[in-house]
Amino acid sequence: MTELSPSHYRTAFEYASDAIFLHDPDDGHIIEANQTSERLTGFSRAELLNQTVAAISPPRPAFSIEEAQRRIRRATEEGGYTFEWVCIHRSGGEYPVEVNLKLITVEGRRLVLALFRDIRERKLYEDRLIAREAHFRRLIQHSSDGIAIVNHNGRLRYVSPSISTVLGYDERRATGRNVLHYIHPEDIDRLRQLLRREATGCGEAEVAHHVTYRILHRDGHWRHHEATCKNLLAAPDIQGVLINYRDVTERIEAELRARERERELEHVARCRSMGELASALAHELNQPFAAIGNYVGGCIHRLESGRFDRDETLDALRLASAQADRAGRIMVSMRNFTRRSDPTRAMADVNAMVRDVAPFIDLKAAREGVRVVYRLSPRPLETLADPILIAQVILNIAFNGIEAMAETPAERRSLVIATDHLPRAVRISIEDRGHGLPKMNPDKIFDAFYTTKKQGLGIGLTLCRTIVDSHQGHMWVTSGNGGTLFHVALPVGTPEEGTA
């Protein structure tokens, strides 16, 4: 290998891209400088020699000769030292430089080699990055959405500053903690499995998965969140599961309040239906009670007279018991239909739902001179439903059909209630021979507050459609045989759904 001559080293020294200075380690004076140092400072080599670094540094304590000598001493003690400094150009301008000090020995003399690198462009980019980070930080600081990056076990690698707005926690204290420690006990297993599946690569990379959960706010209350999780393990700038989350507590609570109002309205509607039948129900109950009184009174009279036949008395008491059972069944049906309870879904036969409200339909029909025809499927038609709510739909539509026939000739007044099986649903059909549909879009009759009755509120059919929609069903209306035909289709249920 060819040995380089001193002239080669001198050439490399002169034309190096960095400014190079040689300092006396004791007093910091410059004893040598290259051409690049002249371009960097604006001073000639002759002007730089025998000057200290103070000659090319701003007159501020952070860049004083004492501070420069302190750093030179550190370099001599440690063998090398890199730091940022500020230089002033001969014209008066200031600019940042990166300085690397290294202790060297030249011809037996200990010197400090100083490499000055102009980092103005780098600092400009850094300032821009800092400004951009501050800009985005301000944008998300008070956002209702949050961003987090977690590993497979839920430990937070990053959380956006909006966590202070969304959950009340400080981002610096939250970073490094396990988010699963703050998840509601009923949701933690589901969220843990999702994170594990995403972080271990079982989930599709960069495909967002949606999840809802409850999380503890710093004020001690549980908050409802919805989030999207995305596997970004392969992204070098993320290397984790990215979670974008949002607080939806107010929306959830509003939906719960709206559902509670719907339940109240459903209960009021059922009570109103029974109210309309009050006199008919009283008459229906009066018959068994009167029969019970007659049978029991006859038994008492015979026992008091001492002239009684054992078998006749037992028959009379059996008849009284049968009438009591009849009255009891009517009362139980009324109680079940009008009671206020939380919705419960179970496997149920729509034929049984029709039969449950048939006595009430028959009572109202009898008062209005309407004949009711039941054409129920010979086999069970099961669906996953709340029987009370679906029975309410049947009753409301049937009552509307009966009332719609008030001006129909008596001989034509008939209401047909049928059930059948569609390819993927069970159907209830109720047909009247009333005034028919109005000359407009048939769906208009399902709008809230739309009514053709003088005393109507316009909520009955709206309530019916809401109930059917909540069962993932469909309700529609068509023109019938001289009247109106309502259809209610409900999804075919399976035993597994009913027990879920």
Short mmCIF file of C-alpha atoms in Angstrom, two decimals:
data_model
loop_
_atom_site.label_atom_id
_atom_site.label_comp_id
_atom_site.label_asym_id
_atom_site.label_seq_id
_atom_site.Cartn_x
_atom_site.Cartn_y
_atom_site.Cartn_z
CA MET A 1 0.00 0.00 0.00
CA THR A 2 1.41 3.39 -1.03
CA GLU A 3 2.19 5.68 1.91
CA LEU A 4 0.70 9.20 1.52
CA SER A 5 3.08 12.13 1.69
CA PRO A 6 2.56 15.14 3.99
CA SER A 7 1.40 17.15 0.94
CA HIS A 8 -1.47 14.74 0.45
CA TYR A 9 -2.61 15.26 4.03
CA ARG A 10 -2.25 19.01 3.60
CA THR A 11 -4.42 18.96 0.48
CA ALA A 12 -7.09 16.91 2.31
CA PHE A 13 -6.91 19.38 5.20
CA GLU A 14 -7.31 22.44 2.97
CA TYR A 15 -10.16 21.17 0.84
CA ALA A 16 -12.21 19.32 3.45
CA SER A 17 -15.95 20.12 3.30
CA ASP A 18 -15.93 21.00 7.01
CA ALA A 19 -14.11 23.94 8.53
CA ILE A 20 -11.10 22.63 10.47
CA PHE A 21 -9.36 24.41 13.29
CA LEU A 22 -6.42 23.37 15.48
CA HIS A 23 -6.58 24.77 19.03
CA ASP A 24 -4.08 25.01 21.82
CA PRO A 25 -5.65 22.84 24.55
CA ASP A 26 -4.42 25.17 27.30
CA ASP A 27 -5.69 28.60 26.23
CA GLY A 28 -7.95 27.74 23.25
CA HIS A 29 -6.09 29.89 20.69
CA ILE A 30 -6.42 28.95 17.03
CA ILE A 31 -3.06 27.81 15.67
CA GLU A 32 -4.21 26.55 12.28
CA ALA A 33 -7.29 26.75 10.01
CA ASN A 34 -8.18 25.50 6.52
CA GLN A 35 -9.70 27.26 3.51
CA THR A 36 -13.23 26.13 4.38
CA SER A 37 -12.93 27.96 7.70
CA GLU A 38 -12.31 31.19 5.77
CA ARG A 39 -15.49 30.70 3.73
CA LEU A 40 -17.47 29.76 6.81
CA THR A 41 -16.41 32.75 8.94
CA GLY A 42 -15.56 35.40 6.37
CA PHE A 43 -12.19 35.94 8.07
CA SER A 44 -8.86 35.24 6.40
CA ARG A 45 -6.55 32.61 7.81
CA ALA A 46 -4.18 35.30 8.99
CA GLU A 47 -7.02 36.98 10.90
CA LEU A 48 -8.07 33.72 12.51
CA LEU A 49 -4.64 32.60 13.72
CA ASN A 50 -3.83 33.39 17.33
CA GLN A 51 -7.48 34.34 17.93
CA THR A 52 -9.68 32.36 20.32
CA VAL A 53 -13.05 30.94 19.37
CA ALA A 54 -14.54 34.01 21.02
CA ALA A 55 -13.61 35.97 17.90
CA ILE A 56 -16.13 34.00 15.84
CA SER A 57 -18.77 33.50 18.57
CA PRO A 58 -21.64 35.82 19.61
CA PRO A 59 -21.03 37.94 22.73
CA ARG A 60 -23.40 36.01 24.96
CA PRO A 61 -22.59 33.98 28.12
CA ALA A 62 -23.59 30.70 26.47
CA PHE A 63 -20.81 31.23 23.87
CA SER A 64 -18.15 32.97 25.97
CA ILE A 65 -14.44 32.08 25.91
CA GLU A 66 -14.89 30.48 29.34
CA GLU A 67 -17.62 28.20 27.99
CA ALA A 68 -15.47 27.37 24.94
CA GLN A 69 -12.48 26.50 27.13
CA ARG A 70 -14.69 24.35 29.36
CA ARG A 71 -15.71 22.30 26.34
CA ILE A 72 -12.12 22.06 25.11
CA ARG A 73 -11.09 20.71 28.51
CA ARG A 74 -13.87 18.16 28.36
CA ALA A 75 -12.63 17.04 24.94
CA THR A 76 -9.07 16.64 26.27
CA GLU A 77 -10.35 14.64 29.24
CA GLU A 78 -12.71 12.38 27.29
CA GLY A 79 -10.72 12.20 24.07
CA GLY A 80 -13.61 13.66 22.03
CA TYR A 81 -16.81 15.72 22.34
CA THR A 82 -19.61 16.77 19.92
CA PHE A 83 -22.02 19.64 20.51
CA GLU A 84 -23.89 22.48 18.80
CA TRP A 85 -22.52 26.02 18.78
CA VAL A 86 -23.28 29.37 17.15
CA CYS A 87 -20.77 31.25 14.95
CA ILE A 88 -20.85 34.80 13.69
CA HIS A 89 -19.81 35.71 10.19
CA ARG A 90 -17.56 38.69 9.60
CA SER A 91 -20.64 40.43 8.17
CA GLY A 92 -22.40 40.07 11.53
CA GLY A 93 -24.79 37.23 10.71
CA GLU A 94 -25.16 34.28 13.04
CA TYR A 95 -25.53 30.64 12.05
CA PRO A 96 -25.60 27.28 13.86
CA VAL A 97 -22.74 24.81 13.58
CA GLU A 98 -22.07 21.32 14.85
CA VAL A 99 -18.64 21.09 16.50
CA ASN A 100 -16.65 17.92 16.97
CA LEU A 101 -13.59 18.28 19.26
CA LYS A 102 -10.96 15.58 19.36
CA LEU A 103 -7.60 15.43 21.15
CA ILE A 104 -4.72 14.62 18.76
CA THR A 105 -0.93 14.58 18.90
CA VAL A 106 1.09 16.22 16.13
CA GLU A 107 4.90 15.87 16.23
CA GLY A 108 4.72 15.18 19.95
CA ARG A 109 2.49 18.19 20.65
CA ARG A 110 -1.03 17.77 22.06
CA LEU A 111 -3.62 19.74 20.08
CA VAL A 112 -7.40 19.90 19.84
CA LEU A 113 -8.82 19.25 16.40
CA ALA A 114 -12.13 21.10 15.86
CA LEU A 115 -14.43 20.24 12.96
CA PHE A 116 -17.09 22.92 12.32
CA ARG A 117 -20.06 21.84 10.17
CA ASP A 118 -22.65 24.33 8.93
CA ILE A 119 -26.08 22.97 10.03
CA ARG A 120 -28.25 25.87 8.93
CA GLU A 121 -30.18 23.73 6.47
CA ARG A 122 -30.61 20.92 8.96
CA LYS A 123 -31.84 23.31 11.66
CA LEU A 124 -34.24 24.83 9.16
CA TYR A 125 -35.79 21.41 8.53
CA GLU A 126 -35.84 20.69 12.26
CA ASP A 127 -37.59 23.99 12.95
CA ARG A 128 -40.11 23.21 10.27
CA LEU A 129 -40.72 19.78 11.76
CA ILE A 130 -41.11 21.28 15.23
CA ALA A 131 -43.51 23.91 13.89
CA ARG A 132 -45.50 21.26 12.03
CA GLU A 133 -45.62 19.05 15.12
CA ALA A 134 -46.81 22.02 17.18
CA HIS A 135 -49.43 22.76 14.51
CA PHE A 136 -50.82 19.24 14.51
CA ARG A 137 -50.59 19.10 18.28
CA ARG A 138 -52.78 22.21 18.51
CA LEU A 139 -55.22 20.61 16.05
CA ILE A 140 -55.67 17.43 18.10
CA GLN A 141 -55.14 18.89 21.58
CA HIS A 142 -58.86 19.60 22.08
CA SER A 143 -60.21 17.11 19.56
CA SER A 144 -63.03 14.76 20.53
CA ASP A 145 -61.05 12.01 18.78
CA GLY A 146 -57.89 10.39 20.08
CA ILE A 147 -54.96 8.46 18.63
CA ALA A 148 -53.00 5.73 20.37
CA ILE A 149 -50.37 3.15 19.43
CA VAL A 150 -50.25 0.00 21.57
CA ASN A 151 -48.35 -3.26 21.55
CA HIS A 152 -49.92 -6.74 21.69
CA ASN A 153 -50.59 -6.63 25.44
CA GLY A 154 -52.17 -3.18 25.44
CA ARG A 155 -49.21 -1.12 26.64
CA LEU A 156 -49.34 2.43 25.28
CA ARG A 157 -46.37 3.36 23.13
CA TYR A 158 -47.93 6.66 22.10
CA VAL A 159 -51.08 8.57 22.92
CA SER A 160 -52.17 11.89 21.43
CA PRO A 161 -52.54 14.96 23.67
CA SER A 162 -56.31 14.90 23.15
CA ILE A 163 -56.42 12.18 25.82
CA SER A 164 -56.57 15.01 28.34
CA THR A 165 -59.78 16.25 26.68
CA VAL A 166 -61.32 12.83 26.06
CA LEU A 167 -60.38 11.01 29.28
CA GLY A 168 -58.79 13.60 31.56
CA TYR A 169 -55.34 11.93 31.72
CA ASP A 170 -51.97 13.54 31.04
CA GLU A 171 -50.42 12.11 27.88
CA ARG A 172 -46.91 11.83 29.38
CA ARG A 173 -48.13 9.91 32.41
CA ALA A 174 -50.40 7.72 30.28
CA THR A 175 -47.62 6.68 27.89
CA GLY A 176 -46.14 3.36 28.97
CA ARG A 177 -49.21 2.28 30.93
CA ASN A 178 -51.46 -0.62 29.98
CA VAL A 179 -54.75 0.58 28.53
CA LEU A 180 -56.47 -2.70 29.48
CA HIS A 181 -56.24 -1.70 33.15
CA TYR A 182 -58.82 1.02 32.42
CA ILE A 183 -61.25 -1.07 30.34
CA HIS A 184 -64.59 -2.19 31.80
CA PRO A 185 -64.39 -5.80 33.12
CA GLU A 186 -67.15 -6.95 30.75
CA ASP A 187 -65.24 -5.63 27.70
CA ILE A 188 -61.63 -6.45 28.59
CA ASP A 189 -61.47 -10.03 27.20
CA ARG A 190 -62.95 -8.99 23.86
CA LEU A 191 -60.50 -6.09 23.52
CA ARG A 192 -57.52 -8.18 24.64
CA GLN A 193 -58.29 -10.82 22.01
CA LEU A 194 -58.61 -8.17 19.30
CA LEU A 195 -55.26 -6.59 20.19
CA ARG A 196 -53.53 -9.95 20.36
CA ARG A 197 -54.95 -10.98 16.99
CA GLU A 198 -53.88 -7.69 15.40
CA ALA A 199 -50.44 -7.46 17.00
CA THR A 200 -49.48 -11.09 16.34
CA GLY A 201 -50.24 -10.75 12.66
CA CYS A 202 -53.42 -12.86 12.66
CA GLY A 203 -55.38 -9.80 11.60
CA GLU A 204 -55.09 -8.47 8.07
CA ALA A 205 -52.38 -5.82 7.85
CA GLU A 206 -53.67 -2.26 7.51
CA VAL A 207 -57.33 -3.40 7.52
CA ALA A 208 -59.34 -1.41 10.05
CA HIS A 209 -61.46 -3.33 12.56
CA HIS A 210 -64.18 -1.57 14.53
CA VAL A 211 -64.71 -2.11 18.24
CA THR A 212 -66.77 -0.57 21.05
CA TYR A 213 -65.88 -0.64 24.73
CA ARG A 214 -66.25 1.19 28.04
CA ILE A 215 -63.23 2.90 29.60
CA LEU A 216 -62.65 4.61 32.93
CA HIS A 217 -62.47 8.42 32.85
CA ARG A 218 -60.17 10.15 35.31
CA ASP A 219 -63.29 11.45 37.11
CA GLY A 220 -64.26 7.86 37.97
CA HIS A 221 -67.10 7.45 35.47
CA TRP A 222 -67.30 4.88 32.68
CA ARG A 223 -67.30 6.33 29.16
CA HIS A 224 -68.45 4.63 25.96
CA HIS A 225 -65.89 4.61 23.13
CA GLU A 226 -65.94 3.39 19.57
CA ALA A 227 -62.62 2.81 17.84
CA THR A 228 -60.90 1.46 14.76
CA CYS A 229 -57.83 -0.75 15.16
CA LYS A 230 -55.30 -1.17 12.38
CA ASN A 231 -52.27 -3.47 12.28
CA LEU A 232 -49.27 -1.25 11.39
CA LEU A 233 -46.52 -3.42 12.84
CA ALA A 234 -44.69 -3.41 9.52
CA ALA A 235 -44.71 0.40 9.26
CA PRO A 236 -41.29 1.56 10.54
CA ASP A 237 -42.68 4.83 11.91
CA ILE A 238 -45.55 3.09 13.80
CA GLN A 239 -44.55 -0.49 14.68
CA GLY A 240 -47.71 -1.23 16.61
CA VAL A 241 -51.50 -1.35 16.52
CA LEU A 242 -52.89 2.06 15.62
CA ILE A 243 -56.12 2.94 17.44
CA ASN A 244 -58.33 5.88 16.52
CA TYR A 245 -60.94 6.29 19.25
CA ARG A 246 -63.92 8.54 19.93
CA ASP A 247 -66.10 9.19 22.96
CA VAL A 248 -69.73 8.35 22.07
CA THR A 249 -71.15 8.38 25.60
CA GLU A 250 -73.59 11.20 24.92
CA ARG A 251 -74.86 9.47 21.78
CA ILE A 252 -75.30 6.14 23.62
CA GLU A 253 -77.11 7.83 26.50
CA ALA A 254 -79.34 9.74 24.06
CA GLU A 255 -80.20 6.47 22.30
CA LEU A 256 -81.02 4.86 25.65
CA ARG A 257 -83.26 7.81 26.59
CA ALA A 258 -84.97 7.63 23.19
CA ARG A 259 -85.50 3.89 23.62
CA GLU A 260 -86.93 4.47 27.08
CA ARG A 261 -89.37 7.02 25.63
CA GLU A 262 -90.31 4.47 22.96
CA ARG A 263 -91.03 1.88 25.65
CA GLU A 264 -93.17 4.40 27.52
CA LEU A 265 -95.05 5.18 24.30
CA GLU A 266 -95.52 1.48 23.60
CA HIS A 267 -96.88 0.98 27.12
CA VAL A 268 -99.24 3.96 26.79
CA ALA A 269 -100.46 2.64 23.44
CA ARG A 270 -101.24 -0.78 24.92
CA CYS A 271 -103.07 0.78 27.85
CA ARG A 272 -105.01 3.00 25.45
CA SER A 273 -106.03 -0.04 23.42
CA MET A 274 -107.40 -1.68 26.58
CA GLY A 275 -109.05 1.61 27.50
CA GLU A 276 -110.94 1.57 24.21
CA LEU A 277 -112.24 -1.89 25.18
CA ALA A 278 -113.11 -0.98 28.77
CA SER A 279 -116.87 -1.34 28.44
CA ALA A 280 -116.60 -4.51 26.32
CA LEU A 281 -114.13 -6.04 28.79
CA ALA A 282 -116.39 -5.12 31.69
CA HIS A 283 -119.27 -6.89 29.94
CA GLU A 284 -117.08 -9.87 29.12
CA LEU A 285 -115.99 -10.17 32.77
CA ASN A 286 -119.48 -9.55 34.11
CA GLN A 287 -120.79 -12.75 32.50
CA PRO A 288 -118.48 -15.21 34.30
CA PHE A 289 -118.76 -13.27 37.57
CA ALA A 290 -122.58 -13.35 37.35
CA ALA A 291 -122.50 -17.08 36.59
CA ILE A 292 -120.15 -17.68 39.50
CA GLY A 293 -122.54 -15.76 41.80
CA ASN A 294 -125.52 -17.81 40.63
CA TYR A 295 -123.77 -21.17 41.01
CA VAL A 296 -122.30 -20.37 44.43
CA GLY A 297 -125.58 -18.79 45.63
CA GLY A 298 -127.52 -21.90 44.63
CA CYS A 299 -125.08 -24.12 46.50
CA ILE A 300 -125.36 -21.96 49.63
CA HIS A 301 -129.18 -22.02 49.47
CA ARG A 302 -129.30 -25.80 49.17
CA LEU A 303 -126.81 -26.29 52.00
CA GLU A 304 -128.78 -23.94 54.29
CA SER A 305 -132.06 -25.71 53.55
CA GLY A 306 -130.57 -29.08 54.26
CA ARG A 307 -131.92 -30.37 50.98
CA PHE A 308 -129.04 -30.85 48.63
CA ASP A 309 -127.75 -33.46 46.27
CA ARG A 310 -124.02 -34.09 46.50
CA ASP A 311 -123.47 -34.64 42.77
CA GLU A 312 -125.57 -31.59 41.76
CA THR A 313 -123.68 -29.41 44.22
CA LEU A 314 -120.31 -30.62 42.92
CA ASP A 315 -121.40 -29.96 39.32
CA ALA A 316 -122.44 -26.43 40.26
CA LEU A 317 -119.12 -25.79 41.99
CA ARG A 318 -117.21 -27.19 38.98
CA LEU A 319 -119.14 -24.81 36.68
CA ALA A 320 -118.35 -21.91 39.03
CA SER A 321 -114.66 -22.87 38.95
CA ALA A 322 -114.70 -22.99 35.14
CA GLN A 323 -116.19 -19.49 35.00
CA ALA A 324 -113.56 -18.28 37.47
CA ASP A 325 -110.85 -19.76 35.20
CA ARG A 326 -112.40 -17.95 32.24
CA ALA A 327 -112.37 -14.61 34.08
CA GLY A 328 -108.82 -15.29 35.26
CA ARG A 329 -107.61 -15.93 31.73
CA ILE A 330 -109.09 -12.62 30.59
CA MET A 331 -107.40 -10.78 33.47
CA VAL A 332 -104.05 -12.51 32.85
CA SER A 333 -104.22 -11.60 29.16
CA MET A 334 -104.93 -7.98 30.04
CA ARG A 335 -102.14 -7.90 32.63
CA ASN A 336 -99.59 -9.48 30.28
CA PHE A 337 -100.49 -7.17 27.43
CA THR A 338 -100.48 -3.92 29.44
CA ARG A 339 -97.60 -4.60 31.81
CA ARG A 340 -94.52 -2.44 31.46
CA SER A 341 -91.35 -4.48 31.14
CA ASP A 342 -87.98 -4.46 29.45
CA PRO A 343 -87.93 -5.91 25.92
CA THR A 344 -87.11 -9.62 25.89
CA ARG A 345 -86.41 -11.53 22.69
CA ALA A 346 -87.18 -15.24 22.52
CA MET A 347 -88.22 -17.83 19.97
CA ALA A 348 -91.97 -17.44 19.49
CA ASP A 349 -94.68 -18.60 17.11
CA VAL A 350 -96.51 -15.76 15.32
CA ASN A 351 -99.66 -17.92 15.31
CA ALA A 352 -99.54 -17.89 19.12
CA MET A 353 -99.10 -14.10 19.09
CA VAL A 354 -102.25 -13.73 16.97
CA ARG A 355 -104.19 -16.04 19.30
CA ASP A 356 -103.05 -14.04 22.36
CA VAL A 357 -104.71 -10.86 21.11
CA ALA A 358 -107.61 -12.54 19.29
CA PRO A 359 -110.01 -12.11 22.27
CA PHE A 360 -109.41 -8.34 22.27
CA ILE A 361 -109.78 -8.09 18.50
CA ASP A 362 -113.01 -10.11 18.66
CA LEU A 363 -114.39 -7.84 21.41
CA LYS A 364 -113.79 -4.65 19.40
CA ALA A 365 -115.03 -6.30 16.20
CA ALA A 366 -118.25 -7.40 17.91
CA ARG A 367 -118.93 -3.85 19.07
CA GLU A 368 -118.47 -2.52 15.51
CA GLY A 369 -120.35 -5.32 13.77
CA VAL A 370 -117.23 -6.70 12.05
CA ARG A 371 -116.64 -10.37 11.31
CA VAL A 372 -113.08 -11.56 11.95
CA VAL A 373 -111.63 -14.42 9.90
CA TYR A 374 -108.41 -16.11 11.04
CA ARG A 375 -106.40 -17.96 8.40
CA LEU A 376 -103.40 -19.12 10.36
CA SER A 377 -100.67 -21.37 9.03
CA PRO A 378 -101.20 -25.02 10.00
CA ARG A 379 -97.58 -25.25 11.12
CA PRO A 380 -95.68 -23.06 13.64
CA LEU A 381 -94.00 -19.94 12.24
CA GLU A 382 -91.17 -19.17 14.63
CA THR A 383 -89.17 -15.96 14.82
CA LEU A 384 -86.89 -14.31 17.36
CA ALA A 385 -89.06 -11.56 18.82
CA ASP A 386 -90.60 -9.86 21.82
CA PRO A 387 -94.11 -11.42 21.76
CA ILE A 388 -95.74 -8.52 23.60
CA LEU A 389 -94.43 -5.94 21.11
CA ILE A 390 -95.38 -7.96 18.02
CA ALA A 391 -98.81 -8.64 19.56
CA GLN A 392 -99.16 -4.88 19.97
CA VAL A 393 -98.43 -4.40 16.25
CA ILE A 394 -101.09 -6.96 15.34
CA LEU A 395 -103.64 -5.35 17.69
CA ASN A 396 -102.95 -1.80 16.44
CA ILE A 397 -103.33 -2.74 12.78
CA ALA A 398 -106.45 -4.83 13.49
CA PHE A 399 -108.07 -2.00 15.48
CA ASN A 400 -107.26 0.47 12.68
CA GLY A 401 -108.83 -1.92 10.15
CA ILE A 402 -111.98 -2.30 12.24
CA GLU A 403 -112.32 1.47 12.64
CA ALA A 404 -111.71 1.99 8.90
CA MET A 405 -114.90 0.00 8.16
CA ALA A 406 -117.22 2.33 10.10
CA GLU A 407 -118.89 3.46 6.83
CA THR A 408 -118.66 0.07 5.09
CA PRO A 409 -122.04 -1.70 4.61
CA ALA A 410 -122.61 -4.13 7.49
CA GLU A 411 -122.70 -7.19 5.25
CA ARG A 412 -119.22 -6.40 3.86
CA ARG A 413 -117.49 -5.68 7.17
CA SER A 414 -114.86 -8.37 7.54
CA LEU A 415 -111.28 -8.44 8.81
CA VAL A 416 -108.97 -11.22 7.61
CA ILE A 417 -105.87 -12.05 9.67
CA ALA A 418 -103.53 -14.55 8.01
CA THR A 419 -100.05 -15.96 8.62
CA ASP A 420 -97.78 -17.70 6.14
CA HIS A 421 -94.16 -18.56 5.40
CA LEU A 422 -91.98 -16.57 2.97
CA PRO A 423 -88.56 -17.82 1.68
CA ARG A 424 -86.60 -16.19 4.50
CA ALA A 425 -89.32 -14.72 6.72
CA VAL A 426 -92.65 -15.32 8.39
CA ARG A 427 -95.50 -12.99 7.47
CA ILE A 428 -98.59 -11.64 9.18
CA SER A 429 -101.22 -10.14 6.86
CA ILE A 430 -104.22 -8.08 8.04
CA GLU A 431 -106.82 -7.06 5.45
CA ASP A 432 -109.86 -4.85 5.95
CA ARG A 433 -112.64 -3.66 3.63
CA GLY A 434 -112.52 -0.03 4.66
CA HIS A 435 -111.99 3.20 2.73
CA GLY A 436 -108.64 2.05 1.28
CA LEU A 437 -105.36 3.89 0.89
CA PRO A 438 -105.16 7.67 0.39
CA LYS A 439 -104.13 8.85 -3.07
CA MET A 440 -100.47 9.40 -2.22
CA ASN A 441 -97.31 7.46 -1.55
CA PRO A 442 -98.52 4.54 0.66
CA ASP A 443 -95.46 4.88 2.89
CA LYS A 444 -96.73 8.33 3.93
CA ILE A 445 -99.19 6.72 6.34
CA PHE A 446 -96.23 5.52 8.46
CA ASP A 447 -94.97 9.09 9.02
CA ALA A 448 -95.21 10.43 12.55
CA PHE A 449 -98.41 12.42 13.28
CA TYR A 450 -100.04 11.46 9.99
CA THR A 451 -103.64 10.37 10.61
CA THR A 452 -107.03 10.24 8.90
CA LYS A 453 -108.91 9.93 12.21
CA LYS A 454 -110.58 12.96 13.76
CA GLN A 455 -109.37 11.99 17.24
CA GLY A 456 -106.15 10.27 16.11
CA LEU A 457 -102.64 11.23 17.22
CA GLY A 458 -100.87 9.75 14.20
CA ILE A 459 -98.43 7.64 16.23
CA GLY A 460 -99.94 4.14 15.96
CA LEU A 461 -98.52 3.06 12.59
CA THR A 462 -95.27 4.93 13.21
CA LEU A 463 -94.88 2.98 16.44
CA CYS A 464 -95.71 -0.29 14.64
CA ARG A 465 -93.05 0.26 11.99
CA THR A 466 -90.49 1.23 14.67
CA ILE A 467 -91.18 -2.02 16.51
CA VAL A 468 -90.93 -4.10 13.33
CA ASP A 469 -87.71 -2.35 12.26
CA SER A 470 -86.17 -3.05 15.67
CA HIS A 471 -86.79 -6.76 14.98
CA GLN A 472 -84.93 -6.47 11.64
CA GLY A 473 -88.28 -6.97 9.93
CA HIS A 474 -90.22 -5.10 7.25
CA MET A 475 -93.69 -3.58 7.24
CA TRP A 476 -95.54 -2.37 4.16
CA VAL A 477 -99.06 -1.73 2.88
CA THR A 478 -100.89 -2.50 -0.38
CA SER A 479 -104.43 -2.13 -1.66
CA GLY A 480 -106.56 -5.12 -0.72
CA ASN A 481 -109.91 -6.54 -1.87
CA GLY A 482 -111.78 -3.28 -1.63
CA GLY A 483 -109.78 -2.07 1.34
CA THR A 484 -106.25 -2.05 2.77
CA LEU A 485 -103.81 -4.92 3.27
CA PHE A 486 -100.97 -4.60 5.79
CA HIS A 487 -97.99 -6.96 5.74
CA VAL A 488 -95.51 -7.59 8.55
CA ALA A 489 -92.50 -9.78 7.69
CA LEU A 490 -90.13 -10.99 10.42
CA PRO A 491 -86.88 -12.93 9.93
CA VAL A 492 -87.08 -16.70 10.30
CA GLY A 493 -85.62 -17.55 13.71
CA THR A 494 -83.46 -20.47 14.82
CA PRO A 495 -83.25 -22.10 18.27
CA GLU A 496 -79.60 -21.01 18.52
CA GLU A 497 -80.67 -17.36 18.15
CA GLY A 498 -83.29 -17.75 20.81
CA THR A 499 -80.83 -19.04 23.35
CA ALA A 500 -78.01 -16.59 22.54
#
